[in-house]
Coordinates of C-alpha atoms in Angstrom, one line a residue:
Chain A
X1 CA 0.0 0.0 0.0
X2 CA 1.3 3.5 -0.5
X3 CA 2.7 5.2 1.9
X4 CA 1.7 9.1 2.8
X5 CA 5.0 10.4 2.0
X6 CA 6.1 8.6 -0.8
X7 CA 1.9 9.9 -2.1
X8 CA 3.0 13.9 -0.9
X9 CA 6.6 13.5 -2.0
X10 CA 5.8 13.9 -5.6
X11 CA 4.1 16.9 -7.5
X12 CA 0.7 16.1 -8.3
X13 CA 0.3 15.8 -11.9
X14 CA -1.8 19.1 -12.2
X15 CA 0.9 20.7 -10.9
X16 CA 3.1 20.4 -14.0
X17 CA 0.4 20.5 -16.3
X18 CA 0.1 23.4 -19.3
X19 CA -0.1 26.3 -19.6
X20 CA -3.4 27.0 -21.1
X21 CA -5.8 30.0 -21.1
X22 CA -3.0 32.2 -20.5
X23 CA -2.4 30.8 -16.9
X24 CA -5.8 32.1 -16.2
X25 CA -7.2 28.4 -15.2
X26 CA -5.5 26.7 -12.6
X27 CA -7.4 23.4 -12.7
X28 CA -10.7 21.6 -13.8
X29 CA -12.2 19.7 -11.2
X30 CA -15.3 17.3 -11.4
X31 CA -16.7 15.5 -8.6
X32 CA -20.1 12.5 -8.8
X33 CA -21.8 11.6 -5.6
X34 CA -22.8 8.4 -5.4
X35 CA -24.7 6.1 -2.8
X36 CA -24.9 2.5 -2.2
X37 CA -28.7 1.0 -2.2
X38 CA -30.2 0.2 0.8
X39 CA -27.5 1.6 2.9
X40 CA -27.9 4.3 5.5
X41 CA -26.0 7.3 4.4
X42 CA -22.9 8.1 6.1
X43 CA -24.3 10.6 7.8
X44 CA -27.5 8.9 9.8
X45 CA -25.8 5.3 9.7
X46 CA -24.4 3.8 12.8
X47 CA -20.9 2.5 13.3
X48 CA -21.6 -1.0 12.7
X49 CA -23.2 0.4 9.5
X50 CA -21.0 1.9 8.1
X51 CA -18.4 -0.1 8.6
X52 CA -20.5 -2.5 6.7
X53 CA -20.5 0.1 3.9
X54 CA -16.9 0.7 3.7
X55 CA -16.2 -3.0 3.9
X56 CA -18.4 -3.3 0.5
X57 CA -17.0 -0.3 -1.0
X58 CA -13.1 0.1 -0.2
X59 CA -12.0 -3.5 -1.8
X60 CA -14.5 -2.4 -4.5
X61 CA -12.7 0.7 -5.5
X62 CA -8.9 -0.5 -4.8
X63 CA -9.7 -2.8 -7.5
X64 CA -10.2 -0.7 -10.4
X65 CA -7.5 -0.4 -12.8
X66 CA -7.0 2.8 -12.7
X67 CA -6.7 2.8 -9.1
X68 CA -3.9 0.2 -8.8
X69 CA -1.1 0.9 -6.1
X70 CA -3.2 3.8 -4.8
X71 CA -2.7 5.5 -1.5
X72 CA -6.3 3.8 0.2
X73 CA -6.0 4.7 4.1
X74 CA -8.8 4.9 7.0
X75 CA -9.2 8.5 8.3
X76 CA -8.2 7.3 11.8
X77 CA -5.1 5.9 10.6
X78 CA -3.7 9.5 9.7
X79 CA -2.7 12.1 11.9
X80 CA -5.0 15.3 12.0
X81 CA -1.5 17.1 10.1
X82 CA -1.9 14.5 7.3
X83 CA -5.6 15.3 7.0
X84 CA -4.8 18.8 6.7
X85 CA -2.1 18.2 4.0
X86 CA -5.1 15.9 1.7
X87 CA -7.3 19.0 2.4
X88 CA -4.9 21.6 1.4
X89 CA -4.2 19.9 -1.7
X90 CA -8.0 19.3 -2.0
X91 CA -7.6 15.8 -2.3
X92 CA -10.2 15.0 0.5
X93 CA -13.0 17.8 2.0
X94 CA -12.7 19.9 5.1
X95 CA -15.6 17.5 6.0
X96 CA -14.0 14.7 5.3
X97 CA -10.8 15.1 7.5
X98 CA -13.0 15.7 10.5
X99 CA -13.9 12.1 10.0
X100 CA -12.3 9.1 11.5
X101 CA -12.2 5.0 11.6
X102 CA -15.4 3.9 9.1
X103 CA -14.6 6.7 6.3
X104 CA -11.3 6.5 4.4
X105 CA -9.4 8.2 1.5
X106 CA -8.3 6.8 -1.8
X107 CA -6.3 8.5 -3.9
X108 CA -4.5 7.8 -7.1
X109 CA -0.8 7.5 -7.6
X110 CA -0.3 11.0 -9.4
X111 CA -3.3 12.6 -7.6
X112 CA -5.2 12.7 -10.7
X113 CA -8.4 10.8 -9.0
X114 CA -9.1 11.0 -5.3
X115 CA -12.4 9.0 -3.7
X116 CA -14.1 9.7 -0.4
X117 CA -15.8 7.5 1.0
X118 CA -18.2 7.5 3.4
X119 CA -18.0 11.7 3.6
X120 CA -21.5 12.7 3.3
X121 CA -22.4 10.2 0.5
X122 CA -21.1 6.9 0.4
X123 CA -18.7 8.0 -2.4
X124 CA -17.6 11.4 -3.7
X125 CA -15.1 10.4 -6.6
X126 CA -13.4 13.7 -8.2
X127 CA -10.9 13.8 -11.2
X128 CA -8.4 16.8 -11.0
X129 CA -7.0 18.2 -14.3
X130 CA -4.1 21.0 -14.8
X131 CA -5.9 24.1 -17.0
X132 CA -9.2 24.3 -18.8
X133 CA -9.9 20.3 -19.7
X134 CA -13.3 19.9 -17.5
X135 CA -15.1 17.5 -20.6
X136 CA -11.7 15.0 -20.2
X137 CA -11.7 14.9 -16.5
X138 CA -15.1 14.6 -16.9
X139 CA -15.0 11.2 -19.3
X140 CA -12.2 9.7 -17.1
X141 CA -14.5 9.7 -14.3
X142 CA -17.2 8.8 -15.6
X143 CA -15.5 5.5 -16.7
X144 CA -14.3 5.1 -13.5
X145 CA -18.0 5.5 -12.0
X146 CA -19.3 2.9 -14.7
X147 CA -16.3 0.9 -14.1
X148 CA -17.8 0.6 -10.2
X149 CA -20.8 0.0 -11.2
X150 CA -19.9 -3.5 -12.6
X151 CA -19.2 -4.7 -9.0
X152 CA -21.6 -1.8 -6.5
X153 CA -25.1 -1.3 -6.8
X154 CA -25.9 2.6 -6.8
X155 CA -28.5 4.5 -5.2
X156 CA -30.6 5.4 -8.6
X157 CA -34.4 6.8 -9.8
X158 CA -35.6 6.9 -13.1
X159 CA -37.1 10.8 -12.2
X160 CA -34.3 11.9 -9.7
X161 CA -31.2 10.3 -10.5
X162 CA -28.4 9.4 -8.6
X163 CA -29.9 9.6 -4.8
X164 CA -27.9 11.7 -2.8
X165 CA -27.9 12.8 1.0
X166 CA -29.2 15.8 0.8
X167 CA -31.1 17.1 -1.9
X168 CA -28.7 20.0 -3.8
X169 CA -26.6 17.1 -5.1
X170 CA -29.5 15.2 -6.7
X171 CA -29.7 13.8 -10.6
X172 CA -26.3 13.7 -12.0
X173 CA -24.3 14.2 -8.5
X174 CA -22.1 16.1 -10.5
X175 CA -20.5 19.3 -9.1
X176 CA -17.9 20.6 -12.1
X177 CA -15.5 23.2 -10.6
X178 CA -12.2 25.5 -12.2
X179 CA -10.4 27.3 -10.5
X180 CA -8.9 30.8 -11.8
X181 CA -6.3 33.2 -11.5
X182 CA -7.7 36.4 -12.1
X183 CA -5.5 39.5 -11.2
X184 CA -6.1 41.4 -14.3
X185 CA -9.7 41.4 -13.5
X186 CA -9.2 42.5 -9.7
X187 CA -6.3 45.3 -10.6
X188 CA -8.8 47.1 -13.2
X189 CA -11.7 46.7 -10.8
X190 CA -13.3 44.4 -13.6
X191 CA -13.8 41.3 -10.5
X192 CA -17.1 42.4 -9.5
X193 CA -19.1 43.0 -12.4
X194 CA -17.9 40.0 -14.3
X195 CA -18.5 37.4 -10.9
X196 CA -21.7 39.0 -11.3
X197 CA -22.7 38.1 -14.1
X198 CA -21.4 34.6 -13.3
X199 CA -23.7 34.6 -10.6
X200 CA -26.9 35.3 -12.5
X201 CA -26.4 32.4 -14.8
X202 CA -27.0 29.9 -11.9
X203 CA -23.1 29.6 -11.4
X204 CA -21.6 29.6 -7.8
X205 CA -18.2 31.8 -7.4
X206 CA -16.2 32.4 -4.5
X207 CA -12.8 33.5 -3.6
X208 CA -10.6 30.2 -3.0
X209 CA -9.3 31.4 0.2
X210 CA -10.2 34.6 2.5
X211 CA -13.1 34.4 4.7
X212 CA -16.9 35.7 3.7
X213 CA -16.2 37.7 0.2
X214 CA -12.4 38.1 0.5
X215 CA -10.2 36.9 -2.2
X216 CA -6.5 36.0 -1.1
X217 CA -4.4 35.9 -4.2
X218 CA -7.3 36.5 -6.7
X219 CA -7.9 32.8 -6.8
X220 CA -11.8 32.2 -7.6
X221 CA -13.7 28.9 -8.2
X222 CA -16.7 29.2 -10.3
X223 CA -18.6 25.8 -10.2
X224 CA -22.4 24.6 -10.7
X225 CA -24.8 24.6 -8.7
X226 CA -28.1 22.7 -10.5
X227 CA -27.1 18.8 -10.8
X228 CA -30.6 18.1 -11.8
X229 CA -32.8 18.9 -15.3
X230 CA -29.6 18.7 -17.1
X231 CA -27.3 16.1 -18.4
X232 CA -23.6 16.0 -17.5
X233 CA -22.8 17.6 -20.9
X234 CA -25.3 20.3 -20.9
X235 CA -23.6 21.6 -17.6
X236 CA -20.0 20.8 -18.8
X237 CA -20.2 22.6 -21.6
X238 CA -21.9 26.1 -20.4
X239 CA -19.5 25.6 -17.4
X240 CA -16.7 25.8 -19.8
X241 CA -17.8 28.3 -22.0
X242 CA -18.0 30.5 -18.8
X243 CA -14.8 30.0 -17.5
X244 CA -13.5 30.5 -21.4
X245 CA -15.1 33.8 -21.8
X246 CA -14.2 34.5 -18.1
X247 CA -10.4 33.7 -19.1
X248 CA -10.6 36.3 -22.2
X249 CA -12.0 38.8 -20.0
X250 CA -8.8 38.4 -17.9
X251 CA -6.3 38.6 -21.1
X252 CA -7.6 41.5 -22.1
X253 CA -7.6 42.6 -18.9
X254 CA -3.9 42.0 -18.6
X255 CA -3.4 43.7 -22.3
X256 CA -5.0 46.7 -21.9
X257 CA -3.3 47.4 -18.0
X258 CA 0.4 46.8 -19.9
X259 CA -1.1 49.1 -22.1
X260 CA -2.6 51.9 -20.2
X261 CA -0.5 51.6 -16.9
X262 CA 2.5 49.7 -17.9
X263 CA 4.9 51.3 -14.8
X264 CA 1.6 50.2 -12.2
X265 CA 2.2 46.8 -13.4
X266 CA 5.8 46.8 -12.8
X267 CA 5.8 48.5 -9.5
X268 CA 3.4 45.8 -8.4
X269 CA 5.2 43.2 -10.1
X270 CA 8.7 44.5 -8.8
X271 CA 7.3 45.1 -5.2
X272 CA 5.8 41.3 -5.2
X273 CA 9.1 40.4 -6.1
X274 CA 11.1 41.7 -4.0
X275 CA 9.0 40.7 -0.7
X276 CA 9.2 37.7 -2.0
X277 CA 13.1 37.6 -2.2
X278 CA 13.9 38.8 0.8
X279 CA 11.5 38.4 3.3
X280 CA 12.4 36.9 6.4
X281 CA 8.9 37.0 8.0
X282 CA 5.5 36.4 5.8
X283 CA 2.6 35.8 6.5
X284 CA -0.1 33.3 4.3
X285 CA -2.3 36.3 3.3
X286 CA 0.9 38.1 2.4
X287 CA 2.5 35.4 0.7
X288 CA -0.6 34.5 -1.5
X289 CA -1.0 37.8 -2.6
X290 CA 2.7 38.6 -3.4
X291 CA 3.1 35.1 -5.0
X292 CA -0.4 36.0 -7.2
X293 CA 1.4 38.7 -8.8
X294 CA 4.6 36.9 -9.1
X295 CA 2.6 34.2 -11.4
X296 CA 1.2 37.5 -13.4
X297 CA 4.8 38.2 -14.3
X298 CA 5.6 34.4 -15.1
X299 CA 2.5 35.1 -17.6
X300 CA 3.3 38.5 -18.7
X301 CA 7.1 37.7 -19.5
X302 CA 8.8 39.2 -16.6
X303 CA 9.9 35.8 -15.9
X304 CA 10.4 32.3 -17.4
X305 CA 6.9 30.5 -18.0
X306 CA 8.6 28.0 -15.7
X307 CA 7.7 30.2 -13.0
X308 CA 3.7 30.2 -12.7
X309 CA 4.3 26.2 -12.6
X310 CA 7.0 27.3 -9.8
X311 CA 4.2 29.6 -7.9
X312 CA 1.2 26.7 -8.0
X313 CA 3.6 24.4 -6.2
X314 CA 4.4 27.7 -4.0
X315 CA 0.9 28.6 -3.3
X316 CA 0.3 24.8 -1.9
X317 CA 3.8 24.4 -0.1
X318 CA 3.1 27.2 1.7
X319 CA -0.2 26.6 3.8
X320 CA 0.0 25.5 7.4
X321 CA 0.1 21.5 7.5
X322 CA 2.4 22.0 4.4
X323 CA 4.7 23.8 6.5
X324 CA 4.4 21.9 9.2
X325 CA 4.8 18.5 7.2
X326 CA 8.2 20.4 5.9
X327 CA 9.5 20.8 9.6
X328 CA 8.3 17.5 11.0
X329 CA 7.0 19.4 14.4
X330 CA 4.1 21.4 15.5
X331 CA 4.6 25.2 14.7
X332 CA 4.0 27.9 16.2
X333 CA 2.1 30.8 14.2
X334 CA 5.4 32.9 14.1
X335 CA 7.7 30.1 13.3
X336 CA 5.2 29.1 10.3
X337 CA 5.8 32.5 8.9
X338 CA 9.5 32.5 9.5
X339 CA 9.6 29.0 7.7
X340 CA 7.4 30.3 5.0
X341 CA 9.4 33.3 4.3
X342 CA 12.2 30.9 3.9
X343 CA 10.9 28.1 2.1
X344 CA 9.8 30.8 -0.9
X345 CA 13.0 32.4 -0.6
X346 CA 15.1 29.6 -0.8
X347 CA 12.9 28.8 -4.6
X348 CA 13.0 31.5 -5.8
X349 CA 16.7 32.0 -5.4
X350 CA 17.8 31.9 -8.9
X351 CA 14.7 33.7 -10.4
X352 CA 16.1 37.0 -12.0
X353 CA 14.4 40.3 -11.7
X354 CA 12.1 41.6 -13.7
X355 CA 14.0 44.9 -14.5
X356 CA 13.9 43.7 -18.0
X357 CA 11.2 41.8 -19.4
X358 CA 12.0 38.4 -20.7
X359 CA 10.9 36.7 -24.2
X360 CA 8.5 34.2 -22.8
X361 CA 10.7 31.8 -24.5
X362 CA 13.9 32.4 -22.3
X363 CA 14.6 30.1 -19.5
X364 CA 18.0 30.4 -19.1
X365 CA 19.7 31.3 -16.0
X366 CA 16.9 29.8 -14.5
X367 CA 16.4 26.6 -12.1
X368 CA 13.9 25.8 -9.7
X369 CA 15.8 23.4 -8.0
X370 CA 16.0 24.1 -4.3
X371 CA 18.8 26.1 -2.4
X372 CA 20.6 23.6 0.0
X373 CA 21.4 26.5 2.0
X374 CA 18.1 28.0 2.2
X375 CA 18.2 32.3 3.2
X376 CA 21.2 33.0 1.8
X377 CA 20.2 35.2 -0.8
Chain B
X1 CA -39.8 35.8 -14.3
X2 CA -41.8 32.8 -13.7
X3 CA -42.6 31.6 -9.6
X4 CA -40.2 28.8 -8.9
X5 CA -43.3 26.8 -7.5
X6 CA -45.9 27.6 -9.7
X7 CA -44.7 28.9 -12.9
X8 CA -47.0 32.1 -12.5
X9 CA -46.0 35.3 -12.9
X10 CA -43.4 36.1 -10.0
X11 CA -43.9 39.4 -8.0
X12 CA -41.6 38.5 -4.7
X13 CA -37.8 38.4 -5.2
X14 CA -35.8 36.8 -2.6
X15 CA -31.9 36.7 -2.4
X16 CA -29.9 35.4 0.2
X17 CA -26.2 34.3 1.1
X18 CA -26.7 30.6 2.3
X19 CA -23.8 28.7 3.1
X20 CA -21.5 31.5 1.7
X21 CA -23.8 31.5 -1.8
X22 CA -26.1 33.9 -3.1
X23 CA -29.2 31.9 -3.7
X24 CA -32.8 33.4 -5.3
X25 CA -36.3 32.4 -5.5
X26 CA -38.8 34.1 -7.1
X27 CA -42.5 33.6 -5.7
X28 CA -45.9 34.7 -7.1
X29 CA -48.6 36.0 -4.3
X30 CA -50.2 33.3 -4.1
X31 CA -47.1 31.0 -3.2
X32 CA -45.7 33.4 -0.9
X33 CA -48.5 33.8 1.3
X34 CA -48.9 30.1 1.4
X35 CA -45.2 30.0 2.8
X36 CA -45.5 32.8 5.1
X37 CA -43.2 35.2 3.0
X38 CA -44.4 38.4 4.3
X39 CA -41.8 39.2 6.7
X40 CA -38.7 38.5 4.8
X41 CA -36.8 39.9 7.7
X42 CA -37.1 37.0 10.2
X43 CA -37.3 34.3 7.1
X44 CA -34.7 32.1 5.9
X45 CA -34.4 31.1 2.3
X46 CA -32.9 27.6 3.5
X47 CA -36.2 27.0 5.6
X48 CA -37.8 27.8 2.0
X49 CA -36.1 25.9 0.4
X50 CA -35.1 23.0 2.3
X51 CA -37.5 23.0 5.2
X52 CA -41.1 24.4 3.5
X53 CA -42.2 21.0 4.3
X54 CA -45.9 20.5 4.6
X55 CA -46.1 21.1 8.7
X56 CA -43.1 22.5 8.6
X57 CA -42.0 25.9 9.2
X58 CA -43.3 28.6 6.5
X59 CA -46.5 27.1 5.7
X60 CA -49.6 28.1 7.0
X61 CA -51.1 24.6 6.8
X62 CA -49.1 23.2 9.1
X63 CA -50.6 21.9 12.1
X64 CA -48.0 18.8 13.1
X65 CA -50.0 16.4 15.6
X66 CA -48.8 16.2 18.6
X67 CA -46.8 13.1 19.8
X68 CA -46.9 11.7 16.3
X69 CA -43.1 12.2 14.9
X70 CA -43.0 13.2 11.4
X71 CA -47.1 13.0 11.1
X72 CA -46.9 9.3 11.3
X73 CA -44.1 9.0 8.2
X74 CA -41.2 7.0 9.0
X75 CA -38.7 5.3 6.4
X76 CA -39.0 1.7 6.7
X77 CA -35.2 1.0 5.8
X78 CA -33.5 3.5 8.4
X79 CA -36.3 4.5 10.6
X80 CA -36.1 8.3 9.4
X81 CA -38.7 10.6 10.1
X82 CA -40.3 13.7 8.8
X83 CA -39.1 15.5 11.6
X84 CA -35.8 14.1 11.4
X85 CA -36.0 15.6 8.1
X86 CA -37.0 19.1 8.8
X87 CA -34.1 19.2 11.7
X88 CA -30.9 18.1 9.5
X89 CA -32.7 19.0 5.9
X90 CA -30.9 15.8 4.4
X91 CA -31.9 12.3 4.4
X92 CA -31.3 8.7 5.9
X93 CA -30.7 6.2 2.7
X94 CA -31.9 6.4 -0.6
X95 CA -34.9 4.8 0.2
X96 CA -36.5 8.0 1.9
X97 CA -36.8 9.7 -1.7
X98 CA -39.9 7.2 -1.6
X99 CA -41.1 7.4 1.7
X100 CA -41.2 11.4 1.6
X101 CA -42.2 11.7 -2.3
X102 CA -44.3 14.3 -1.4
X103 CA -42.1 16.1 0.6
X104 CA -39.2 16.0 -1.7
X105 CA -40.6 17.4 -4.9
X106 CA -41.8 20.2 -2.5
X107 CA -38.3 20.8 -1.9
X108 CA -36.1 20.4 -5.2
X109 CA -38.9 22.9 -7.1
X110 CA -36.8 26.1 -7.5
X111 CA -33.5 24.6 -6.1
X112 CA -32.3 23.1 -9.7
X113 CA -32.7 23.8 -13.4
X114 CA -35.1 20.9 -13.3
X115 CA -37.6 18.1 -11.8
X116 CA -36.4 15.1 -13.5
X117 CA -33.0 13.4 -14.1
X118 CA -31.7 14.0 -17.7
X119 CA -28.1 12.2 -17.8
X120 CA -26.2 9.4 -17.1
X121 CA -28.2 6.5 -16.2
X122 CA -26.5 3.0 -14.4
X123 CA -25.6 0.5 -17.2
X124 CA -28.0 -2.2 -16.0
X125 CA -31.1 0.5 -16.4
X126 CA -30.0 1.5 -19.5
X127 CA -30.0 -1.7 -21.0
X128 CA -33.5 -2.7 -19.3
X129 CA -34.9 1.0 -20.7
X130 CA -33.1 -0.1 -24.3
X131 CA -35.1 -3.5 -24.0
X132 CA -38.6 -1.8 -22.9
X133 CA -38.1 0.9 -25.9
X134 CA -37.4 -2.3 -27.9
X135 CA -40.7 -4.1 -26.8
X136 CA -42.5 -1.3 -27.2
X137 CA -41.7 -0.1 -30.9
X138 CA -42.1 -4.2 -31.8
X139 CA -45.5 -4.4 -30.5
X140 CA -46.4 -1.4 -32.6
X141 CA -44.9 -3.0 -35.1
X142 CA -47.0 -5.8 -34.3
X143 CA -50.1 -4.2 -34.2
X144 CA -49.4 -3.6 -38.1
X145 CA -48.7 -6.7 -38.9
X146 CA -51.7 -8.2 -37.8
X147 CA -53.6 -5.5 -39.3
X148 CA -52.1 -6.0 -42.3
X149 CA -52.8 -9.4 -42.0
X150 CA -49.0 -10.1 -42.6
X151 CA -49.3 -13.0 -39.8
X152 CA -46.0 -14.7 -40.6
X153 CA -44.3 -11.2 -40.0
X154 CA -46.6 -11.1 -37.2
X155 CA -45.4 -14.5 -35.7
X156 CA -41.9 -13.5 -35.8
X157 CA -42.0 -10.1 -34.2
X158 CA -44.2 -12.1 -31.6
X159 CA -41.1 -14.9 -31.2
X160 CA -39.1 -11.8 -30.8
X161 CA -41.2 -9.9 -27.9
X162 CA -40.9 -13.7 -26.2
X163 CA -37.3 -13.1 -25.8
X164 CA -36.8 -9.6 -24.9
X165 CA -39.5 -10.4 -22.3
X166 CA -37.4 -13.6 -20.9
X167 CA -34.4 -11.7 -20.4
X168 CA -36.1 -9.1 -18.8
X169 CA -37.5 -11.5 -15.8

């Protein structure tokens, strides 16, 4: 079975994944909820119950093909840092990691497919893809679901669909996500109006981190919210002409700030640069913010491309449980930010400054391999 | 703008931040008094939504008897009741989408783009829907047959319905 490190130890493979959409999508996500018949949910089972479920379902999904040599643990038999790791790489839910023995996580080798099981449904199955490629993480998943169907028997109605806990999920169980990187949109005070307009076509947006309506780093995710009335494909496909138009929005954006304000865009970029060099103390907010601007430049030519490949790895590197994974103790707050301010530091080392901007196209003088002597810059 | 329960012209706009999203429902009069709207102040578009139950809150009909949980409805499979179901607005197993019928197509009016499931269907059901589309255009076909008096045709769509129907039970 695979171990937790030897899962964490690698990039995930949307991580290194393209470049597409000008940067401005992170990743496609897609998740189906699914429920066993004649089963208790998760939720209103008892122990013995569940258990029973998980017995039926674990062996059930460790055997797929696709699955093979996966990382398949109980909840209990991780430690509430390792939780927080899966969560901060959105492997498993916030949900999910308050959850112990009788609900586990299985998640493939490269971190392309991650199943929950017994969260709030039986199963919540999600495929993770780098850019704008909702419709292909979409078909892999869907094989995988059919692919489980061969051996479980889901919870299904000819009128409602898949059954789900509670009743937002119902029909397809399908909840199709992206998430975006949209500082062009937030710098000309475009974010509002265009989220709004998101909004009133029946899409959910919110910022990806920040409390209530605050946006750290000008990450959004912009998902569905019907799953029923509508086939897969039908939501798919309006969720991804969306997020295309929302990703022009944000080029042009980006194009007409170079154009108009070309010496704000450098200040900020420089500024975010330089923080980010030599800071000795940062904080997450801080960090996500600076390193938001920092992957602007990677896509503006400021810096290699490499570098907005070099800032997702950042921006998940530098949460909390990350941090404390790094360090292999409990941190303090303060420590965390001193660590933080080091970790980024030390990676961005041999990254060049932005004084003259780069052909996209140039990547020399450049390496993203680690500093063994991290803060000595 | 149509009413989300009704399909009558809507006059009452609600918006609310549930759960950290914006959520709307649009009701016409008559749905609105029937659900208590007229104080959006102390009403929550989850109760509307979720919780509008019959005898539960926001409905003026609802008078729950006392002593009886749920009005008497339990789910046979997990013992789930009604009121189980207006406290934690999700349900016990997949077999409480029968027992509360009524109740859930109360609720999922206005919360998606839809009633009725339009997409991916479990392999076994869609090759039992295939077979019943099957038998039904070949007792059509059937029916022509005969009237056509083409009884040999006749006999061997008949042969063919025979099948179908074995594999079915």
């Amino acid at each position: 079975m695979m171990r937790f490190n030897t899962l964490i130890k690698h990039p995930a493979d949307w991580m290194t994944g393209g470049q597409g959409e000008h940067g401005a999508v992170i990743t496609s996500r897609i998740r189906l909820a699914r429920n066993l018949r004649r089963h208790p949910f998760p939720g209103w089972a008892k122990r013995d119950q569940r258990a029973a479920a998980l017995d039926l379902m674990r062996p059930a999904v460790e055997a797929l093909p696709a699955m093979k040599g996966a990382f398949s643990h109980e909840l209990g038999d991780l430690t509430s840092v390792q939780k927080q790791v899966l969560v901060e790489r959105h492997l498993i839910s916030r949900e999910h990691a308050a959850r112990g023995d009788g609900s586990a996580a299985v998640i493939e080798r490269r971190q392309t497919f991650s199943l929950m099981l017994n969260e709030e449904d039986h199963l919540r199955m999600q495929a993770i893809r780098p850019g704008l490629q909702l419709t292909a993480a979409f078909s892999a998943l869907s094989e995988l679901d059919t692919n489980l169907e061969e051996s479980l028997e889901f919870a299904f109605d000819p009128t409602l669909g898949y059954l789900t806990t509670c009743p937002t999920n119902l029909g397809t169980g399908l909840r199709a996500s992206a998430m975006l990187h949209l500082p062009g949109l937030v710098l000309s005070d475009q974010i509002g109006q265009v989220l709004q307009a998101v909004n009133k076509i029946g899409l959910a947006v919110r910022g990806l981190y920040g409390e209530g309506t605050e946006s750290l780093g000008n990450l959004y995710q912009i998902s569905n919210q019907s799953t029923l009335g509508e086939s897969e494909e039908t939501i798919i496909r309006r969720l991804e002409r969306v997020i295309s138009q929302v990703a022009n929005h944000e080029q042009n954006a980006r194009e007409k700030l170079l154009e108009d304000d070309p010496e704000m865009v450098s200040d900020k970029i420089g500024r975010a640069y330089g923080v980010l060099r030599y800071a000795h103390i940062i904080d997450s907010k801080e960090a996500l913010n600076h390193l938001s601007l920092l992957r602007l430049g990677g896509t503006l030519g400021y810096f290699p491309t490499k570098t907005v490949m070099l800032c997702d790895s950042l921006l998940m590197d530098i949460q909390p449980a990350h941090l404390q994974l790094h360090s292999g103790r409990k941190l303090s707050p303060e420590e965390r930010d001193s660590i933080r301010a080091e970790i980024v530091r030390s990676r961005l080392q041999s990254l060049e400054t932005p004084d003259n901007r780069m052909s996209s196209n140039d990547d020399k003088n450049f390496s993203d391999t680690p500093n063994p002597n991290p803060g000595d810059a | 703008m149509k009413c989300d329960f009704c399909e009558k012209k809507a006059t009452v706009f609600l918006t609310q931040l549930v759960d950290g999203q914006m959520k709307k429902v649009c009701l016409c009069d008559n749905c609105a008094k029937e659900r208590g709207v007229t104080d959006p102040t102390g009403f929550s578009l989850a109760d509307l939504l979720l919780g509008g139950l019959p005898g539960g809150p926001g409905t003026v009909a609802g008078h729950p008897s006392p002593g009886v949980p749920g009005n008497g409805k339990q789910c046979a499979t997990c013992t789930f009741t009604l009121d189980d179901l207006k406290r934690v607005r999700r349900f016990g197993c997949s077999d409480c989408y029968a027992t509360f019928g009524d109740e859930v197509a109360q609720m999922i009016r206005g919360m998606h783009k839809g009633t009725s499931h339009v997409g991916k269907v479990p392999e076994g059901l869609m090759a039992i829907q295939f077979r019943n589309q099957r038998i039904e255009e070949l007792r059509s076909r059937l029916d022509q047959a005969i009237a056509s008096e083409s009884y040999e045709e006749a006999a061997g769509i008949r042969d063919e319905i025979r099948n179908l129907d074995e594999v079915k039970h």
